[in-house]
N, CA, C and O of each residue as an XYZ file, in Angstrom:
432
protein
N      -1.123    -89.239    -45.840
C      -1.625    -87.895    -46.086
C      -0.694    -87.181    -47.062
O       0.517    -87.131    -46.845
N      -1.253    -86.634    -48.129
C      -0.428    -85.913    -49.091
C      -0.335    -84.444    -48.715
O      -1.284    -83.862    -48.190
N       0.813    -83.857    -48.991
C       1.079    -82.465    -48.690
C       1.150    -81.700    -50.005
O       1.674    -82.210    -50.995
N       0.625    -80.484    -50.017
C       0.709    -79.661    -51.210
C       2.169    -79.281    -51.440
O       2.859    -78.851    -50.516
N       2.632    -79.440    -52.670
C       4.031    -79.167    -52.968
C       4.180    -78.172    -54.113
O       3.328    -78.094    -54.998
N       5.263    -77.421    -54.084
C       5.560    -76.469    -55.145
C       6.656    -76.997    -56.065
O       7.167    -76.261    -56.909
N       7.017    -78.260    -55.908
C       8.073    -78.848    -56.723
C       7.435    -79.679    -57.831
O       6.534    -80.482    -57.586
N       7.919    -79.471    -59.057
C       7.404    -80.175    -60.231
C       8.539    -80.924    -60.921
O       9.713    -80.736    -60.602
N       8.167    -81.775    -61.871
C       9.144    -82.499    -62.672
C      10.006    -81.498    -63.446
O       9.511    -80.460    -63.884
N      11.281    -81.805    -63.612
C      12.284    -80.990    -64.320
C      12.719    -79.738    -63.559
O      13.456    -78.922    -64.112
N      12.287    -79.560    -62.308
C      12.773    -78.452    -61.488
C      14.175    -78.779    -60.987
O      14.539    -79.948    -60.858
N      14.959    -77.740    -60.707
C      16.272    -77.911    -60.107
C      16.091    -77.756    -58.602
O      15.540    -76.756    -58.142
N      16.554    -78.747    -57.828
C      16.411    -78.703    -56.375
C      17.758    -78.931    -55.698
O      18.670    -79.518    -56.279
N      17.864    -78.454    -54.456
C      19.055    -78.671    -53.637
C      18.660    -79.524    -52.444
O      17.651    -79.258    -51.791
N      19.452    -80.548    -52.159
C      19.194    -81.420    -51.014
C      19.695    -80.709    -49.761
O      20.845    -80.274    -49.705
N      18.817    -80.592    -48.746
C      19.179    -79.851    -47.532
C      19.364    -80.755    -46.317
O      19.714    -80.277    -45.238
N      19.130    -82.067    -46.483
C      19.321    -82.999    -45.370
C      19.588    -84.397    -45.913
O      19.135    -84.750    -47.002
N      20.329    -85.185    -45.143
C      20.592    -86.564    -45.537
C      22.013    -86.762    -46.026
O      22.855    -85.873    -45.899
N      22.276    -87.939    -46.589
C      23.647    -88.281    -46.987
C      24.136    -87.472    -48.181
O      25.343    -87.322    -48.366
N      23.218    -86.945    -49.000
C      23.581    -86.154    -50.178
C      23.391    -84.653    -49.926
O      23.125    -83.896    -50.860
N      23.525    -84.230    -48.683
C      23.314    -82.835    -48.281
C      24.181    -81.883    -49.109
O      25.390    -82.085    -49.228
N      23.560    -80.845    -49.683
C      24.292    -79.838    -50.443
C      24.341    -80.087    -51.934
O      24.724    -79.193    -52.688
N      23.964    -81.276    -52.388
C      24.010    -81.584    -53.817
C      22.792    -80.999    -54.536
O      21.722    -80.841    -53.950
N      22.982    -80.684    -55.817
C      21.923    -80.113    -56.641
C      21.621    -81.073    -57.788
O      22.534    -81.629    -58.400
N      20.333    -81.263    -58.075
C      19.948    -82.150    -59.163
C      18.593    -81.796    -59.730
O      17.888    -80.932    -59.208
N      18.234    -82.483    -60.817
C      16.968    -82.253    -61.510
C      15.947    -83.293    -61.061
O      16.272    -84.474    -60.940
N      14.721    -82.858    -60.817
C      13.655    -83.765    -60.378
C      13.213    -84.621    -61.566
O      12.814    -84.098    -62.606
N      13.291    -85.944    -61.398
C      12.867    -86.861    -62.448
C      11.401    -87.247    -62.298
O      10.697    -87.450    -63.288
N      10.945    -87.348    -61.039
C       9.572    -87.799    -60.785
C       9.120    -87.294    -59.425
O       9.909    -87.257    -58.481
N       7.846    -86.904    -59.318
C       7.249    -86.503    -58.043
C       6.216    -87.551    -57.677
O       5.302    -87.825    -58.455
N       6.356    -88.145    -56.484
C       5.411    -89.161    -56.000
C       4.570    -88.490    -54.929
O       4.958    -88.470    -53.761
N       3.420    -87.940    -55.310
C       2.597    -87.138    -54.402
C       1.985    -87.951    -53.273
O       1.864    -87.450    -52.155
N       1.597    -89.195    -53.537
C       0.959    -90.012    -52.494
C       1.903    -90.276    -51.330
O       1.462    -90.405    -50.188
N       3.186    -90.358    -51.611
C       4.172    -90.664    -50.580
C       4.981    -89.443    -50.152
O       5.880    -89.561    -49.319
N       4.671    -88.257    -50.715
C       5.396    -87.013    -50.423
C       6.892    -87.163    -50.687
O       7.716    -86.751    -49.870
N       7.237    -87.751    -51.827
C       8.635    -88.006    -52.155
C       8.949    -87.572    -53.580
O       8.058    -87.451    -54.420
N      10.229    -87.341    -53.834
C      10.698    -87.001    -55.176
C      11.906    -87.871    -55.516
O      12.656    -88.289    -54.634
N      12.079    -88.135    -56.817
C      13.271    -88.821    -57.297
C      14.101    -87.773    -58.016
O      13.637    -87.144    -58.968
N      15.347    -87.586    -57.550
C      16.234    -86.553    -58.090
C      17.405    -87.237    -58.799
O      17.948    -88.233    -58.321
N      17.778    -86.678    -59.947
C      18.840    -87.238    -60.775
C      20.167    -87.278    -60.016
O      20.621    -86.262    -59.490
N      20.789    -88.470    -59.964
C      22.091    -88.707    -59.324
C      22.116    -88.396    -57.828
O      23.181    -88.112    -57.281
N      20.964    -88.444    -57.160
C      20.881    -88.234    -55.713
C      20.275    -89.488    -55.083
O      19.368    -90.098    -55.650
N      20.788    -89.872    -53.898
C      20.300    -91.038    -53.156
C      20.388    -92.306    -54.001
O      19.404    -93.031    -54.150
N      21.561    -92.565    -54.548
C      21.797    -93.754    -55.367
C      21.815    -94.994    -54.468
O      22.449    -94.990    -53.413
N      21.121    -96.046    -54.888
C      21.119    -97.316    -54.176
C      21.476    -98.427    -55.148
O      21.293    -98.295    -56.359
N      21.993    -99.534    -54.596
C      22.373   -100.668    -55.437
C      21.346   -101.776    -55.294
O      20.964   -102.145    -54.183
N      20.898   -102.309    -56.438
C      19.947   -103.424    -56.448
C      20.629   -104.636    -57.053
O      21.274   -104.536    -58.097
N      20.486   -105.781    -56.401
C      20.990   -107.035    -56.958
C      19.862   -107.641    -57.787
O      18.798   -107.965    -57.260
N      20.101   -107.791    -59.085
C      19.050   -108.200    -60.017
C      19.401   -109.533    -60.652
O      20.528   -109.751    -61.097
N      18.410   -110.427    -60.686
C      18.583   -111.703    -61.374
C      18.478   -111.492    -62.884
O      17.795   -110.570    -63.331
N      19.139   -112.327    -63.667
C      18.999   -112.208    -65.125
C      17.568   -112.529    -65.562
O      16.942   -113.453    -65.041
N      17.060   -111.755    -66.522
C      15.737   -112.024    -67.095
C      15.765   -111.592    -68.555
O      16.834   -111.325    -69.103
N      14.596   -111.520    -69.190
C      14.542   -111.183    -70.613
C      15.006   -109.746    -70.877
O      15.644   -109.483    -71.896
N      14.695   -108.827    -69.981
C      15.109   -107.428    -70.144
C      16.603   -107.270    -69.874
O      17.330   -106.653    -70.653
N      17.041   -107.835    -68.762
C      18.418   -107.698    -68.311
C      19.079   -109.080    -68.342
O      19.030   -109.819    -67.359
N      19.685   -109.417    -69.458
C      20.243   -110.759    -69.637
C      21.414   -111.038    -68.699
O      21.592   -112.172    -68.253
N      22.200   -110.030    -68.401
C      23.393   -110.212    -67.586
C      23.060   -110.387    -66.104
O      23.655   -111.230    -65.432
N      22.110   -109.594    -65.588
C      21.868   -109.586    -64.147
C      22.964   -108.786    -63.466
O      23.658   -108.006    -64.119
N      23.131   -108.967    -62.162
C      24.199   -108.291    -61.444
C      23.693   -107.152    -60.579
O      22.533   -107.131    -60.169
N      24.589   -106.197    -60.306
C      24.267   -105.089    -59.410
C      23.976   -103.848    -60.252
O      24.797   -103.427    -61.066
N      22.786   -103.269    -60.038
C      22.358   -102.080    -60.775
C      22.240   -100.924    -59.792
O      21.684   -101.077    -58.704
N      22.774    -99.753    -60.186
C      22.634    -98.550    -59.355
C      21.506    -97.695    -59.910
O      21.443    -97.445    -61.114
N      20.607    -97.243    -59.022
C      19.527    -96.356    -59.456
C      19.178    -95.386    -58.337
O      19.591    -95.553    -57.190
N      18.395    -94.351    -58.707
C      18.008    -93.344    -57.725
C      16.815    -93.833    -56.914
O      15.874    -94.404    -57.464
N      16.860    -93.606    -55.606
C      15.739    -93.932    -54.727
C      15.032    -92.627    -54.352
O      15.650    -91.562    -54.366
N      13.732    -92.704    -54.015
C      12.999    -91.484    -53.644
C      13.515    -90.885    -52.340
O      13.955    -91.606    -51.444
N      13.454    -89.547    -52.244
C      13.769    -88.880    -50.983
C      12.591    -87.975    -50.612
O      11.838    -87.540    -51.483
N      12.439    -87.700    -49.335
C      11.270    -86.967    -48.849
C      11.297    -85.516    -49.313
O      12.360    -84.908    -49.437
N      10.103    -84.968    -49.567
C       9.961    -83.587    -50.038
C      10.574    -82.569    -49.078
O      11.090    -81.537    -49.506
N      10.516    -82.864    -47.784
C      11.026    -81.915    -46.786
C      12.545    -81.804    -46.827
O      13.111    -80.885    -46.235
N      13.213    -82.728    -47.518
C      14.668    -82.715    -47.580
C      15.214    -82.016    -48.821
O      16.425    -82.015    -49.043
N      14.337    -81.419    -49.635
C      14.799    -80.687    -50.819
C      14.191    -79.290    -50.840
O      13.097    -79.064    -50.322
N      14.929    -78.347    -51.454
C      14.441    -76.985    -51.645
C      14.586    -76.615    -53.104
O      15.569    -76.975    -53.751
N      13.607    -75.898    -53.617
C      13.607    -75.467    -55.001
C      14.683    -74.409    -55.223
O      14.829    -73.489    -54.418
N      15.440    -74.540    -56.321
C      16.479    -73.568    -56.670
C      15.879    -72.515    -57.597
O      15.184    -72.843    -58.559
N      16.155    -71.254    -57.298
C      15.708    -70.151    -58.147
C      16.651    -70.041    -59.343
O      17.867    -70.139    -59.183
N      16.095    -69.837    -60.543
C      16.908    -69.734    -61.755
C      17.648    -68.401    -61.839
O      18.672    -68.303    -62.514
N      17.141    -67.381    -61.161
C      17.715    -66.045    -61.284
C      18.807    -65.781    -60.247
O      19.921    -65.396    -60.601
N      18.483    -65.991    -58.953
C      19.474    -65.716    -57.913
C      20.338    -66.944    -57.611
O      21.286    -66.845    -56.831
N      20.029    -68.102    -58.213
C      20.787    -69.343    -58.063
C      20.961    -69.773    -56.606
O      22.000    -70.311    -56.220
N      19.914    -69.522    -55.801
C      19.928    -69.920    -54.399
C      18.691    -70.765    -54.116
O      17.662    -70.581    -54.766
N      18.773    -71.697    -53.149
C      17.569    -72.414    -52.748
C      16.653    -71.467    -51.983
O      17.110    -70.748    -51.094
N      15.370    -71.462    -52.318
C      14.475    -70.514    -51.658
C      13.078    -71.096    -51.520
O      12.709    -72.062    -52.187
N      12.324    -70.477    -50.638
C      10.922    -70.827    -50.510
C      10.159    -70.187    -51.652
O      10.668    -69.302    -52.341
N       8.927    -70.647    -51.846
C       8.159    -70.211    -53.008
C       6.815    -69.667    -52.552
O       6.207    -70.191    -51.619
N       6.358    -68.618    -53.213
C       4.988    -68.158    -52.989
C       4.283    -68.136    -54.333
O       4.916    -68.017    -55.382
N       2.964    -68.253    -54.287
C       2.158    -68.245    -55.504
C       1.678    -66.825    -55.768
O       1.330    -66.090    -54.844
N       1.666    -66.450    -57.042
C       1.202    -65.132    -57.435
C       0.325    -65.286    -58.669
O       0.630    -66.063    -59.573
N      -0.768    -64.532    -58.689
C      -1.669    -64.604    -59.837
C      -1.371    -63.445    -60.783
O      -1.314    -62.287    -60.368
N      -1.185    -63.773    -62.048
C      -0.915    -62.746    -63.063
C      -2.216    -62.092    -63.505
O      -3.303    -62.507    -63.104
N      -2.088    -61.051    -64.350
C      -3.275    -60.322    -64.823
C      -4.210    -61.212    -65.635
O      -5.429    -61.037    -65.609
N      -3.625    -62.173    -66.360
C      -4.454    -63.054    -67.194
C      -5.079    -64.208    -66.401
O      -5.735    -65.068    -66.989
N      -4.885    -64.238    -65.078
C      -5.510    -65.255    -64.228
C      -4.648    -66.480    -63.998
O      -5.038    -67.375    -63.247
N      -3.471    -66.539    -64.635
C      -2.588    -67.692    -64.481
C      -1.793    -67.571    -63.189
O      -1.307    -66.489    -62.858
N      -1.652    -68.695    -62.444
C      -0.877    -68.701    -61.212
C       0.553    -69.140    -61.525
O       0.773    -70.095    -62.270
N       1.516    -68.428    -60.945
C       2.927    -68.756    -61.148
C       3.636    -68.811    -59.799
O       3.185    -68.224    -58.816
N       4.769    -69.539    -59.777
C       5.594    -69.623    -58.579
C       6.608    -68.488    -58.599
O       7.215    -68.205    -59.631
N       6.789    -67.834    -57.443
C       7.690    -66.686    -57.342
C       8.691    -66.947    -56.216
O       8.321    -67.421    -55.142
N       9.968    -66.630    -56.477
C      11.035    -66.774    -55.482
C      10.839    -65.747    -54.379
O      10.568    -64.580    -54.660
N      10.972    -66.168    -53.127
C      10.804    -65.250    -52.000
C      12.014    -64.340    -51.811
O      11.886    -63.266    -51.223
N      13.185    -64.750    -52.299
C      14.401    -63.957    -52.095
C      14.528    -62.824    -53.100
O      14.837    -61.691    -52.728
N      14.286    -63.132    -54.402
C      14.510    -62.108    -55.417
C      13.222    -61.656    -56.125
O      13.271    -60.809    -57.016
N      12.080    -62.216    -55.731
C      10.772    -61.876    -56.303
C      10.678    -62.061    -57.803
O       9.931    -61.349    -58.475
N      11.445    -63.030    -58.343
C      11.408    -63.333    -59.781
C      10.529    -64.552    -60.020
O      10.395    -65.425    -59.162
N       9.940    -64.588    -61.200
C       9.073    -65.691    -61.608
C       9.917    -66.932    -61.877
O      10.850    -66.883    -62.679
N       9.597    -68.049    -61.212
C      10.340    -69.298    -61.384
C       9.846    -70.046    -62.622
O      10.627    -70.742    -63.270
N       8.581    -69.916    -62.954
C       7.988    -70.665    -64.076
C       8.285    -70.052    -65.448
O       7.800    -70.560    -66.459
N       9.066    -68.981    -65.504
C       9.308    -68.300    -66.778
C      10.073    -69.166    -67.758
O      10.354    -68.733    -68.876
């Protein structure tokens, strides 16, 4: 079951649970079917890779693994705090995300 999310690619998020608790990073990818996000330099895992045409050397590669949406919070650009988000419709009919703490537009 997919959950509606207010987090998009290139958003700044703070991890609120797990081994990387308290770290801040940029969202690289949102996987809506699995309710997960991949965040830059968060939840790094090591993969043992055999040599192939792409990776001639092989060896151990570190990459980011997905983490659940419930474990991250969107960071507000204005108050620089993690906050919940509400949707607001502008006069021109466009919907934007608004910070609940400082009432500033996040999509600006």
